[in-house]
Coordinates of C-alpha atoms in Angstrom, one line a residue:
Chain A
M99 CA -41.1 -5.1 35.2
A100 CA -44.2 -6.4 37.0
G101 CA -44.2 -3.4 39.3
G102 CA -44.5 -1.1 36.3
S103 CA -42.0 1.2 38.0
V104 CA -39.7 1.4 34.9
S105 CA -40.8 4.3 33.0
E106 CA -37.5 5.1 31.3
C107 CA -35.5 3.6 28.5
K108 CA -31.9 4.6 28.3
E109 CA -30.1 5.1 25.0
Y110 CA -26.4 5.3 24.8
L111 CA -24.0 6.4 22.1
F112 CA -20.5 5.1 22.5
K113 CA -17.5 5.8 20.4
V114 CA -15.1 2.9 20.2
L115 CA -11.8 3.0 18.5
V116 CA -10.3 0.0 16.7
I117 CA -6.5 0.4 16.4
G118 CA -3.4 -1.6 15.7
E119 CA -0.7 -2.2 13.1
L120 CA -1.5 -2.3 9.4
G121 CA -3.0 -5.5 8.1
V122 CA -4.0 -7.1 11.4
G123 CA -7.7 -7.2 10.5
K124 CA -9.3 -4.2 12.0
T125 CA -11.6 -3.6 9.1
S126 CA -12.5 -7.4 9.0
I127 CA -13.4 -7.4 12.6
I128 CA -15.7 -4.5 12.2
K129 CA -17.3 -5.9 9.1
R130 CA -17.8 -9.2 10.8
Y131 CA -19.3 -7.6 13.9
V132 CA -21.5 -5.1 12.2
H133 CA -22.5 -6.8 8.9
Q134 CA -21.8 -10.5 9.8
L135 CA -19.6 -10.6 6.7
F136 CA -16.1 -11.7 5.9
S137 CA -14.1 -11.1 2.7
Q138 CA -10.5 -11.6 1.7
H139 CA -10.9 -8.6 -0.5
Y140 CA -10.8 -5.6 1.7
R141 CA -8.6 -2.7 0.6
A142 CA -6.2 -1.1 3.0
T143 CA -8.0 1.6 5.1
I144 CA -6.8 5.1 4.4
G145 CA -7.4 7.7 7.1
V146 CA -10.4 6.6 9.0
D147 CA -13.7 4.8 8.3
F148 CA -16.5 4.1 10.7
A149 CA -19.5 1.9 11.2
L150 CA -22.5 1.8 13.5
K151 CA -23.8 -1.1 15.4
V152 CA -27.1 -0.9 17.4
I153 CA -27.3 -3.3 20.4
N154 CA -30.5 -4.1 22.3
W155 CA -28.5 -4.5 25.5
D156 CA -31.5 -5.3 27.7
S157 CA -35.2 -4.4 27.9
K158 CA -34.3 -1.0 29.2
T159 CA -31.1 -0.2 27.4
L160 CA -30.2 0.5 23.8
V161 CA -26.6 1.0 22.9
R162 CA -25.4 2.6 19.7
L163 CA -21.8 1.7 19.1
Q164 CA -19.8 3.9 16.7
L165 CA -16.8 1.9 15.6
W166 CA -13.9 3.9 14.3
D167 CA -11.6 2.0 12.0
I168 CA -8.3 3.8 12.0
A169 CA -5.5 3.3 9.4
G170 CA -2.7 1.3 10.9
Q171 CA 0.3 3.1 9.5
E172 CA 2.2 5.1 12.1
R173 CA 2.4 8.3 10.2
F174 CA -1.4 8.5 10.0
G175 CA -1.2 8.5 13.8
N176 CA 0.1 12.0 13.7
M177 CA -3.1 13.1 12.1
T178 CA -5.5 11.0 14.2
R179 CA -5.6 12.8 17.5
V180 CA -8.8 14.3 16.3
Y181 CA -10.3 10.9 15.8
Y182 CA -9.6 9.8 19.4
K183 CA -11.6 12.7 20.9
E184 CA -14.6 11.5 23.0
A185 CA -13.8 7.9 22.6
V186 CA -15.0 5.8 25.5
G187 CA -13.5 2.4 24.6
A188 CA -11.0 0.8 22.3
F189 CA -9.9 -2.5 20.8
V190 CA -6.2 -2.9 20.1
V191 CA -5.8 -5.6 17.5
F192 CA -2.7 -7.7 16.6
D193 CA -2.2 -10.5 14.2
V194 CA -1.2 -13.8 15.9
T195 CA 0.8 -14.9 12.7
R196 CA 3.0 -11.8 12.8
G197 CA 5.0 -11.3 16.0
S198 CA 5.9 -7.7 15.1
T199 CA 2.3 -6.7 15.4
F200 CA 2.2 -7.9 19.0
E201 CA 5.4 -6.1 19.8
A202 CA 3.6 -2.9 18.6
V203 CA 0.7 -3.4 21.0
S204 CA 2.3 -1.5 23.9
K205 CA 3.1 1.4 21.6
W206 CA -0.6 1.6 20.5
K207 CA -1.8 1.3 24.1
H208 CA 0.5 4.1 25.2
D209 CA -0.6 6.2 22.2
L210 CA -4.2 5.7 23.1
D211 CA -3.8 6.6 26.7
S212 CA -1.8 9.7 25.8
K213 CA -4.5 10.9 23.4
V214 CA -7.7 10.3 25.2
K215 CA -8.9 9.9 28.8
L216 CA -12.1 9.5 30.7
A217 CA -13.5 12.6 32.3
N218 CA -12.1 11.3 35.7
G219 CA -8.7 11.1 34.2
N220 CA -8.6 7.3 34.0
P221 CA -7.6 5.6 30.8
I222 CA -10.5 4.5 28.6
P223 CA -11.4 0.8 28.8
S224 CA -9.6 -1.2 26.2
V225 CA -9.6 -4.8 25.1
L226 CA -6.8 -6.7 23.3
L227 CA -7.7 -8.8 20.3
A228 CA -5.4 -11.6 19.1
N229 CA -6.8 -11.8 15.7
K230 CA -6.5 -14.4 12.9
C231 CA -6.4 -17.2 15.5
D232 CA -7.7 -19.6 12.8
Q233 CA -4.2 -19.4 11.3
K234 CA -2.3 -19.9 14.5
K235 CA 0.5 -22.3 14.0
D236 CA 1.5 -23.4 17.4
S237 CA -1.1 -24.6 19.9
S238 CA 0.9 -23.7 23.0
N239 CA -1.1 -22.3 25.8
N240 CA 0.1 -18.8 26.6
T241 CA -3.0 -17.7 28.6
P242 CA -1.0 -16.9 31.8
L243 CA 1.5 -14.9 29.7
M244 CA -1.2 -12.9 28.0
D245 CA -3.2 -12.4 31.2
N246 CA -0.1 -11.0 32.8
F247 CA 0.7 -8.8 29.8
C248 CA -2.8 -7.3 29.9
K249 CA -2.5 -6.6 33.6
E250 CA 0.8 -4.9 33.1
T251 CA -0.2 -2.9 30.1
G252 CA -3.6 -1.9 31.4
F253 CA -6.0 -3.9 29.2
L254 CA -9.2 -5.1 30.7
G255 CA -8.7 -8.5 29.1
W256 CA -7.9 -10.2 25.8
F257 CA -9.7 -12.5 23.3
E258 CA -8.4 -14.8 20.6
T259 CA -10.5 -13.8 17.6
S260 CA -11.1 -14.7 14.1
A261 CA -13.1 -12.4 11.9
K262 CA -12.9 -15.1 9.2
D263 CA -14.4 -17.9 11.3
N264 CA -16.5 -15.6 13.5
I265 CA -14.7 -16.5 16.7
N266 CA -15.1 -14.4 19.8
V267 CA -15.9 -11.1 18.0
D268 CA -19.3 -10.7 19.6
E269 CA -18.0 -11.9 22.9
A270 CA -15.2 -9.3 22.9
A271 CA -17.6 -6.5 22.0
R272 CA -20.0 -7.5 24.7
F273 CA -17.1 -7.6 27.2
L274 CA -16.0 -4.1 26.3
V275 CA -19.5 -2.6 26.3
E276 CA -20.2 -4.1 29.7
N277 CA -17.2 -2.2 31.0
I278 CA -18.1 1.0 29.2
L279 CA -21.6 0.9 30.7
A280 CA -20.2 0.2 34.2
N281 CA -18.0 3.3 33.8
D282 CA -20.8 5.3 32.6
K283 CA -23.1 4.3 35.4
G284 CA -20.4 4.9 38.0
L285 CA -20.1 8.6 37.0
P286 CA -22.5 11.4 37.6
Y287 CA -24.3 12.4 34.5
E288 CA -22.4 15.6 33.9
E289 CA -19.1 13.9 34.0
S290 CA -20.1 11.0 31.9
N291 CA -18.0 10.8 28.8
G292 CA -20.5 9.0 26.7
E293 CA -23.2 11.0 25.1
R294 CA -26.4 10.0 26.8
I295 CA -29.9 10.7 25.6
K296 CA -32.8 9.9 27.9
L297 CA -36.0 9.1 26.3
D298 CA -39.2 8.4 28.1
Q299 CA -41.1 5.2 27.4
E300 CA -43.6 7.0 25.2
T301 CA -41.1 8.3 22.7
V302 CA -39.5 4.9 22.4
T303 CA -42.8 3.2 21.8
A304 CA -43.8 5.7 19.2
E305 CA -40.4 5.2 17.5
S306 CA -40.6 1.5 17.4
K307 CA -44.1 1.6 16.0
S308 CA -43.1 3.9 13.1
G309 CA -40.2 1.5 12.5
C310 CA -42.6 -1.4 11.8
C311 CA -44.2 -0.1 8.7
Chain B
M299 CA -20.1 -3.0 -49.2
V300 CA -21.0 -3.8 -45.6
N301 CA -18.6 -1.2 -44.4
V302 CA -20.4 1.7 -46.0
N303 CA -23.8 0.5 -45.0
A304 CA -22.7 0.0 -41.4
V305 CA -21.4 3.5 -41.1
R306 CA -24.5 4.8 -42.7
R307 CA -26.7 3.2 -40.1
L308 CA -24.7 4.5 -37.1
Q309 CA -26.3 6.7 -34.6
P310 CA -26.2 10.1 -36.4
R311 CA -23.7 11.8 -34.1
L312 CA -21.4 8.9 -34.2
R313 CA -21.7 8.7 -38.0
H314 CA -20.8 12.3 -38.2
V315 CA -17.6 11.6 -36.4
C316 CA -16.7 8.3 -38.0
C317 CA -17.8 8.7 -41.6
K318 CA -14.5 10.1 -42.8
S319 CA -12.7 6.9 -42.6
W320 CA -13.7 3.3 -42.2
R321 CA -10.4 2.5 -40.7
R322 CA -11.0 5.1 -38.1
F323 CA -14.4 3.7 -37.3
L324 CA -12.9 0.3 -36.8
A325 CA -10.3 1.7 -34.4
C326 CA -13.1 3.4 -32.5
W327 CA -15.1 0.2 -32.5
R328 CA -12.3 -1.8 -31.2
N329 CA -11.7 0.7 -28.5
A330 CA -15.4 0.8 -27.6
T331 CA -15.7 -3.0 -27.2
R332 CA -13.4 -2.6 -24.3
W333 CA -16.2 -0.7 -22.6
I334 CA -19.3 -2.7 -23.3
H335 CA -20.2 -5.9 -24.9
G336 CA -20.4 -5.8 -28.7
E337 CA -24.1 -6.6 -28.7
S338 CA -25.0 -3.7 -26.5
L339 CA -22.7 -1.5 -28.5
A340 CA -24.3 -2.5 -31.8
R341 CA -27.7 -1.7 -30.3
I342 CA -26.5 1.7 -29.1
V343 CA -24.8 2.8 -32.2
G344 CA -27.5 1.4 -34.5
L345 CA -25.7 -1.4 -36.2
S346 CA -27.3 -4.7 -37.0
L347 CA -25.8 -7.8 -35.5
E348 CA -24.8 -9.1 -38.9
E349 CA -22.9 -6.0 -39.7
R350 CA -21.2 -6.1 -36.3
S351 CA -20.2 -9.7 -36.7
S352 CA -19.0 -9.2 -40.2
Y353 CA -16.7 -6.5 -38.8
G354 CA -15.8 -8.8 -35.9
E355 CA -14.7 -11.6 -38.2
E356 CA -12.5 -9.6 -40.4
E357 CA -10.9 -7.6 -37.7
Q358 CA -10.6 -9.8 -34.7
G359 CA -10.2 -13.3 -36.3
D360 CA -12.1 -16.1 -34.7
H361 CA -12.2 -14.9 -31.1
P362 CA -15.8 -15.0 -30.2
E363 CA -16.8 -12.5 -27.6
P364 CA -18.2 -13.8 -24.4
S365 CA -22.0 -13.6 -24.4
G366 CA -23.9 -11.5 -22.0
Q367 CA -22.5 -8.5 -20.0
V368 CA -18.9 -7.5 -19.6
T369 CA -18.3 -8.0 -15.9
V370 CA -14.9 -6.5 -15.9
D371 CA -14.2 -2.9 -16.9
P372 CA -11.5 -1.9 -19.4
Y373 CA -9.0 -1.6 -16.6
G374 CA -9.6 -5.0 -15.1
F375 CA -11.8 -3.9 -12.2
E376 CA -14.7 -6.3 -11.6
R377 CA -18.1 -4.7 -11.7
S378 CA -20.2 -5.2 -8.6
E379 CA -23.2 -7.5 -8.7
D380 CA -25.6 -4.5 -8.6
F381 CA -23.8 -2.7 -11.4
D382 CA -26.4 -0.8 -13.4
Y383 CA -25.7 -1.9 -17.0
E384 CA -28.7 -0.1 -18.4
S385 CA -27.7 3.4 -17.1
Y386 CA -24.1 2.6 -18.0
E387 CA -24.9 1.8 -21.6
E388 CA -27.1 4.9 -21.8
L389 CA -24.2 7.0 -20.6
M390 CA -21.7 5.2 -22.8
S391 CA -23.8 5.8 -25.9
E392 CA -23.1 9.5 -25.3
Y393 CA -19.6 9.2 -24.1
L394 CA -18.5 7.0 -27.1
V395 CA -19.2 9.8 -29.4
V396 CA -17.0 12.0 -27.3
L397 CA -14.3 9.4 -27.0
T398 CA -14.3 8.8 -30.8
R399 CA -14.2 12.5 -31.6
R400 CA -11.4 13.1 -29.1
S401 CA -9.5 10.2 -30.4
I402 CA -9.6 11.5 -33.9
K403 CA -8.6 15.0 -32.9
W404 CA -5.6 13.7 -30.8
S405 CA -4.4 11.5 -33.6
K406 CA -4.4 14.5 -35.9
L407 CA -2.6 16.7 -33.2
L408 CA 0.1 14.1 -32.6
K409 CA 0.6 13.0 -36.2
G410 CA 4.3 13.1 -37.1
K411 CA 5.3 14.6 -33.8
S412 CA 7.8 13.0 -31.5
K413 CA 7.4 15.6 -28.8
V414 CA 4.5 17.7 -27.6
Q415 CA 4.7 21.3 -26.7
K416 CA 2.7 22.6 -23.7
N417 CA 0.4 25.3 -25.0
V418 CA -3.2 26.6 -24.6
K419 CA -4.5 24.2 -27.2
L420 CA -2.9 21.2 -25.6
K421 CA -4.3 22.3 -22.2
R422 CA -7.8 22.4 -23.7
Y423 CA -7.3 19.0 -25.3
V424 CA -6.1 17.6 -22.0
R425 CA -9.2 19.0 -20.1
K426 CA -11.4 17.3 -22.6
G427 CA -9.7 14.0 -21.9
I428 CA -6.6 12.2 -23.2
P429 CA -7.5 9.0 -25.2
N430 CA -6.3 5.9 -23.4
E431 CA -3.9 5.1 -26.2
H432 CA -2.0 8.4 -25.7
R433 CA -2.5 8.7 -21.9
A434 CA 0.8 7.3 -20.7
A435 CA 2.8 9.3 -23.3
I436 CA 1.1 12.6 -22.5
W437 CA 1.3 12.1 -18.7
M438 CA 5.0 11.4 -19.2
A439 CA 5.6 14.4 -21.3
A440 CA 3.4 16.9 -19.4
S441 CA 4.8 16.0 -16.0
G442 CA 8.4 16.0 -16.9
A443 CA 8.7 12.3 -16.1
Q444 CA 9.9 11.6 -19.6
D445 CA 12.7 14.1 -19.3
Q446 CA 13.8 12.5 -16.0
L447 CA 13.7 9.1 -17.5
D448 CA 15.8 10.2 -20.5
K449 CA 18.3 11.9 -18.3
N450 CA 18.7 9.0 -15.9
P451 CA 19.0 5.8 -17.9
G452 CA 19.4 2.7 -15.8
Y453 CA 18.5 4.6 -12.6
Y454 CA 15.3 2.6 -11.9
Q455 CA 17.1 -0.7 -12.4
S456 CA 19.9 0.4 -10.1
L457 CA 17.3 1.2 -7.4
L458 CA 15.9 -2.3 -7.7
G459 CA 19.4 -3.9 -7.5
A460 CA 20.3 -2.0 -4.3
D461 CA 20.1 -3.4 -0.7
H462 CA 16.7 -2.6 0.7
D463 CA 15.5 -1.8 4.1
S464 CA 13.6 -4.8 5.5
K465 CA 11.0 -2.8 7.3
L466 CA 10.2 -1.0 4.0
M467 CA 9.9 -4.4 2.2
D468 CA 7.6 -5.8 4.9
T469 CA 5.3 -2.8 4.9
I470 CA 4.9 -2.8 1.2
C471 CA 4.2 -6.6 1.2
T472 CA 1.5 -6.2 3.8
D473 CA -0.4 -3.9 1.4
L474 CA 0.2 -5.7 -1.9
N475 CA -2.8 -8.0 -1.7
R476 CA -4.9 -5.2 -0.2
T477 CA -4.4 -2.8 -3.1
F478 CA -6.9 -3.8 -5.8
P479 CA -8.3 -7.2 -4.8
D480 CA -11.2 -6.5 -7.1
N481 CA -8.9 -6.1 -10.1
I482 CA -8.1 -9.2 -12.1
Q483 CA -4.6 -7.9 -13.0
F484 CA -3.7 -7.7 -9.3
R485 CA -4.4 -11.4 -8.5
K486 CA -1.7 -14.0 -8.1
T487 CA -3.7 -16.2 -10.5
S488 CA -3.6 -13.7 -13.3
N489 CA -1.5 -14.4 -16.4
S490 CA -0.3 -10.8 -16.6
C491 CA -0.1 -10.2 -12.8
L492 CA 0.9 -6.7 -11.8
L493 CA 1.6 -7.5 -8.2
K494 CA 5.4 -8.0 -8.7
S495 CA 5.6 -4.8 -10.7
L496 CA 3.6 -3.0 -7.9
Y497 CA 6.1 -4.2 -5.4
N498 CA 9.0 -3.1 -7.5
V499 CA 7.8 0.4 -8.2
L500 CA 7.0 1.0 -4.5
L501 CA 10.3 -0.5 -3.4
A502 CA 12.2 1.6 -5.9
Y503 CA 10.4 4.7 -4.9
G504 CA 10.9 4.1 -1.2
H505 CA 14.6 3.5 -1.8
H506 CA 14.9 6.6 -4.0
N507 CA 13.1 8.8 -1.4
P508 CA 13.9 7.3 2.0
T509 CA 12.2 10.2 3.9
V510 CA 8.9 9.2 2.4
G511 CA 9.7 5.5 2.2
Y512 CA 6.3 3.9 1.8
C513 CA 3.0 5.5 2.8
Q514 CA -0.4 3.8 2.5
G515 CA -2.1 5.4 -0.5
M516 CA 1.0 5.2 -2.6
N517 CA 0.0 1.6 -3.4
F518 CA -3.2 2.7 -5.0
I519 CA -1.4 5.4 -7.0
A520 CA 1.4 3.1 -8.3
G521 CA -1.4 0.6 -9.1
Y522 CA -3.2 3.0 -11.3
L523 CA 0.1 4.1 -13.0
L524 CA 0.8 0.5 -13.8
I525 CA -2.6 -0.1 -15.2
I526 CA -2.2 2.9 -17.6
T527 CA 1.5 2.7 -18.5
K528 CA 1.9 -1.1 -18.3
D529 CA 5.5 -0.2 -17.6
E530 CA 7.4 -0.2 -14.3
E531 CA 10.0 2.4 -15.1
K532 CA 7.5 4.9 -16.5
S533 CA 5.3 4.3 -13.4
F534 CA 8.3 5.0 -11.2
W535 CA 9.1 8.3 -12.9
L536 CA 5.4 9.4 -12.9
M537 CA 5.3 8.6 -9.2
E538 CA 8.5 10.7 -8.8
A539 CA 6.8 13.6 -10.7
L540 CA 3.7 13.4 -8.5
L541 CA 5.4 13.1 -5.1
G542 CA 8.4 15.2 -5.9
R543 CA 6.9 18.1 -7.9
I544 CA 3.2 18.1 -8.5
L545 CA 1.9 17.4 -4.9
P546 CA 3.0 19.1 -1.7
D547 CA 4.4 16.7 0.9
Y548 CA 1.4 14.5 1.4
F549 CA 3.2 11.3 2.2
S550 CA 6.1 12.3 4.4
P551 CA 5.9 11.1 8.0
A552 CA 4.6 14.4 9.2
M553 CA 2.1 14.6 6.3
L554 CA 2.3 18.4 6.6
G555 CA 1.3 19.0 3.0
L556 CA -1.7 16.8 3.4
K557 CA -2.8 18.7 6.6
M558 CA -2.1 21.9 4.8
D559 CA -4.3 21.1 1.8
Q560 CA -7.1 19.9 4.0
E561 CA -7.0 23.3 5.8
V562 CA -6.8 25.1 2.4
L563 CA -9.9 23.3 1.3
G564 CA -11.6 24.4 4.5
E565 CA -10.6 28.0 3.7
L566 CA -11.8 27.8 0.2
V567 CA -15.2 26.4 1.3
R568 CA -15.4 29.2 3.9
A569 CA -14.9 31.8 1.1
K570 CA -16.9 30.2 -1.6
I571 CA -19.7 28.2 0.1
P572 CA -19.9 29.8 3.6
K573 CA -23.1 27.9 4.6
M574 CA -21.3 24.6 4.2
W575 CA -18.4 25.8 6.2
R576 CA -20.7 26.8 9.0
I577 CA -22.4 23.4 9.0
M578 CA -19.1 21.7 9.3
A579 CA -18.1 24.0 12.2
D580 CA -21.4 23.5 14.0
H581 CA -21.0 19.8 14.0
N582 CA -17.4 20.1 14.9
V583 CA -16.2 18.1 11.9
S584 CA -12.6 18.5 11.0
W585 CA -11.8 18.3 7.3
T586 CA -9.3 15.5 7.7
L587 CA -12.2 13.3 8.8
V588 CA -14.0 13.6 5.5
V589 CA -11.5 14.5 2.9
S590 CA -8.2 12.9 3.8
R591 CA -8.8 10.0 1.4
W592 CA -9.6 12.3 -1.4
F593 CA -6.2 13.8 -1.2
I594 CA -4.1 10.8 -0.2
C595 CA -5.6 8.6 -2.9
L596 CA -5.9 11.4 -5.5
Y597 CA -9.6 10.2 -5.7
I598 CA -8.8 6.6 -6.4
D599 CA -11.4 4.4 -4.8
V600 CA -13.4 7.5 -4.1
L601 CA -14.6 8.4 -7.6
P602 CA -15.3 6.1 -10.5
V603 CA -12.2 4.9 -12.4
E604 CA -12.8 6.8 -15.6
T605 CA -13.5 10.0 -13.7
V606 CA -10.3 9.6 -11.7
L607 CA -8.3 9.2 -14.9
R608 CA -9.8 12.3 -16.4
I609 CA -8.9 14.2 -13.2
W610 CA -5.3 12.8 -13.4
D611 CA -5.0 14.0 -17.0
C612 CA -5.3 17.6 -15.6
L613 CA -3.3 16.7 -12.5
F614 CA -0.2 15.8 -14.6
Y615 CA -0.7 18.7 -17.0
E616 CA -1.8 21.5 -14.7
G617 CA -0.9 20.5 -11.2
S618 CA -2.5 19.9 -7.9
K619 CA -5.0 22.7 -8.1
I620 CA -7.3 20.4 -9.9
L621 CA -7.8 18.4 -6.6
F622 CA -9.4 21.4 -5.0
R623 CA -11.7 22.0 -8.0
V624 CA -13.0 18.5 -7.7
A625 CA -13.5 18.7 -4.0
L626 CA -15.3 22.1 -4.2
T627 CA -17.5 20.8 -7.0
L628 CA -18.6 17.8 -5.0
I629 CA -19.3 19.9 -1.9
H630 CA -21.0 22.7 -3.9
H631 CA -23.2 20.3 -5.8
N632 CA -24.4 18.5 -2.7
E633 CA -25.0 21.5 -0.5
A634 CA -28.6 20.7 0.1
L635 CA -27.9 17.2 1.1
I636 CA -25.1 18.1 3.5
Q637 CA -27.4 20.7 5.1
Q638 CA -29.7 17.9 6.2
A639 CA -27.1 16.3 8.3
Q640 CA -28.0 16.1 12.0
S641 CA -24.7 14.8 13.4
L642 CA -21.1 14.1 12.8
P643 CA -21.8 10.5 11.6
D644 CA -24.4 11.8 9.3
I645 CA -21.9 14.2 7.7
C646 CA -19.3 11.4 7.3
Q647 CA -21.9 9.2 5.7
I648 CA -23.0 12.0 3.3
F649 CA -19.4 12.7 2.3
K650 CA -19.1 9.1 1.3
Q651 CA -22.4 9.2 -0.5
I652 CA -21.6 12.3 -2.6
T653 CA -18.8 10.6 -4.4
H654 CA -21.2 8.2 -6.1
G655 CA -24.1 8.7 -8.5
P656 CA -24.8 10.1 -11.9
I657 CA -23.0 13.4 -11.5
V658 CA -19.6 11.7 -11.0
D659 CA -20.3 8.7 -13.3
N660 CA -20.7 11.1 -16.2
C661 CA -17.0 12.0 -16.3
H662 CA -17.2 14.3 -19.3
A663 CA -19.9 16.5 -17.8
F664 CA -18.2 16.4 -14.4
M665 CA -15.0 17.6 -15.9
Q666 CA -16.8 20.5 -17.5
R667 CA -18.4 21.3 -14.2
I668 CA -15.2 21.4 -12.1
F669 CA -13.9 24.3 -14.3
F670 CA -17.2 26.2 -13.9
D671 CA -19.0 25.5 -10.7
P672 CA -16.3 26.5 -8.1
G673 CA -15.7 29.8 -9.9
S674 CA -12.2 31.3 -10.2
L675 CA -9.4 29.7 -8.4
S676 CA -6.1 31.4 -9.1
T677 CA -2.7 29.9 -8.5
S678 CA -1.7 33.0 -6.4
T679 CA -4.8 32.5 -4.1
L680 CA -3.9 28.9 -3.7
T681 CA -0.2 29.7 -3.0
K682 CA -1.1 32.3 -0.4
L683 CA -3.6 30.0 1.3
R684 CA -1.0 27.2 1.4
V685 CA 1.5 29.5 3.0
T686 CA -1.0 30.7 5.7
C687 CA -2.3 27.2 6.5
R688 CA 1.1 25.7 6.6
S689 CA 2.4 28.2 9.2
R690 CA -0.8 27.9 11.2
I691 CA -0.4 24.1 11.4
I692 CA 3.3 24.4 12.3
A693 CA 2.4 26.9 15.1
E694 CA -0.4 24.7 16.4
E695 CA 1.9 21.6 16.5
S696 CA 4.8 23.2 18.2

């Protein structure tokens, strides 16, 4: 910074999908991450809902995450191809207290990869969330198993999360965004899948000033 | 006599409606106290507290009303912390007059009749709102659900007694507590808990129609039916009328009817509000993104409860065309707002926003609007559009 050579602030808009079986806690994770809230009283999500989270990634980077909360029932999946368009990252969520929701993870991952790809043809980065870990009954360590599962299924990694107790939600999001950014930087501008808006320093300063009043 | 004095002091419009009979007034009052606290009501209609309490003592025995505001609506939904009681009471002071007048008219219409005939007069009555005390019966009669129930005695019970698919049972269970967590009747702790009934109605329907089984959204519909009918078997047959006859195939696995109606709405917007259609096209917004909940939930959890019930009055009587009238009115009324949208997220946000506010809170005025604002919408136009859109979707998917 001392050199004063940085004259540009980058702003990114990333569309991230949150998918998984019904009742695994997709809405809760999003509400926790975006509004720092948890409630036992969320209604089932119908169709799709979405929320926006702004992250001051570093002094030069602003990231706007558009989180798409997609209904978990399979038949809605037939309608949701349109929701997947232009997504650059995804969370696949399952509920650690219901084995069947983990069994469905591969199906969700496969569905994701078939519906959306990065411009270079690679699958979009995705992270697996083992949610409701506050209610986990057995304390056995299945880390090696899960690591292996992620490798085989093509997830970047996995996190045990609890939207209720605020465990690992921020960490998981940070991990995913890091990977999305790395993808974005690795690609020439034209091929980049994320919408990128370049602003010079002046514009940003003006914007933040007006934001103060 | 306190009675005469009390009626005399009523707000003039209400007096006009109630003055014919004290008994009638008391019935209206009892009904109205479901909506707002007696003290607010007394203030609105112009009664003194003494008059109100003297009525309260003779009619309700010694059940003192809770003091302060009514935090739960007449259907058991908790009001949010930021609920605007002042605007609500202002609105209700108008609407109570309507409710009272309608209630009297309906009582007269139904007096001594065991069956109602569908005719122009009844249609007009339905559009002006079915009083809550007659709602279940009129829905049952108008939709044909009553006929089905009469023709199939014991059928509902036999569905419950059958062997059920475990996947169906699991899926329904997952959504039970996520149906109306903000309604006191849908909590395990409630005395008259409706959760078991909700489970039964959904299970029975899923068994009755295995192609549809259970689809999210049906939980909300069954929940509303139970709130209104307070009867599982009636709720089941109303569900059967909706899914089997009134609506196209919204809930089947392919959801073809839903996709079709979303497209039809797009076409209607294109014809009636072309500017709006252009904006949606410019921002590349597909209709499913913004209106799928409107159709799947039949406006539950989208519009205010009372407005939804008024829409359903017409839905059961006139059919699914009403859903388009509502959608077109919402879009038409908010044209200027939607035009300001800069991006797809903006549009999604605005479509959420337009289902709130005074225009939809005032259900009576809103219902008048939907038959006026969107202009003519003939059944033959709708049928043609549905045929076109359905074949277009089938062609695109194959």
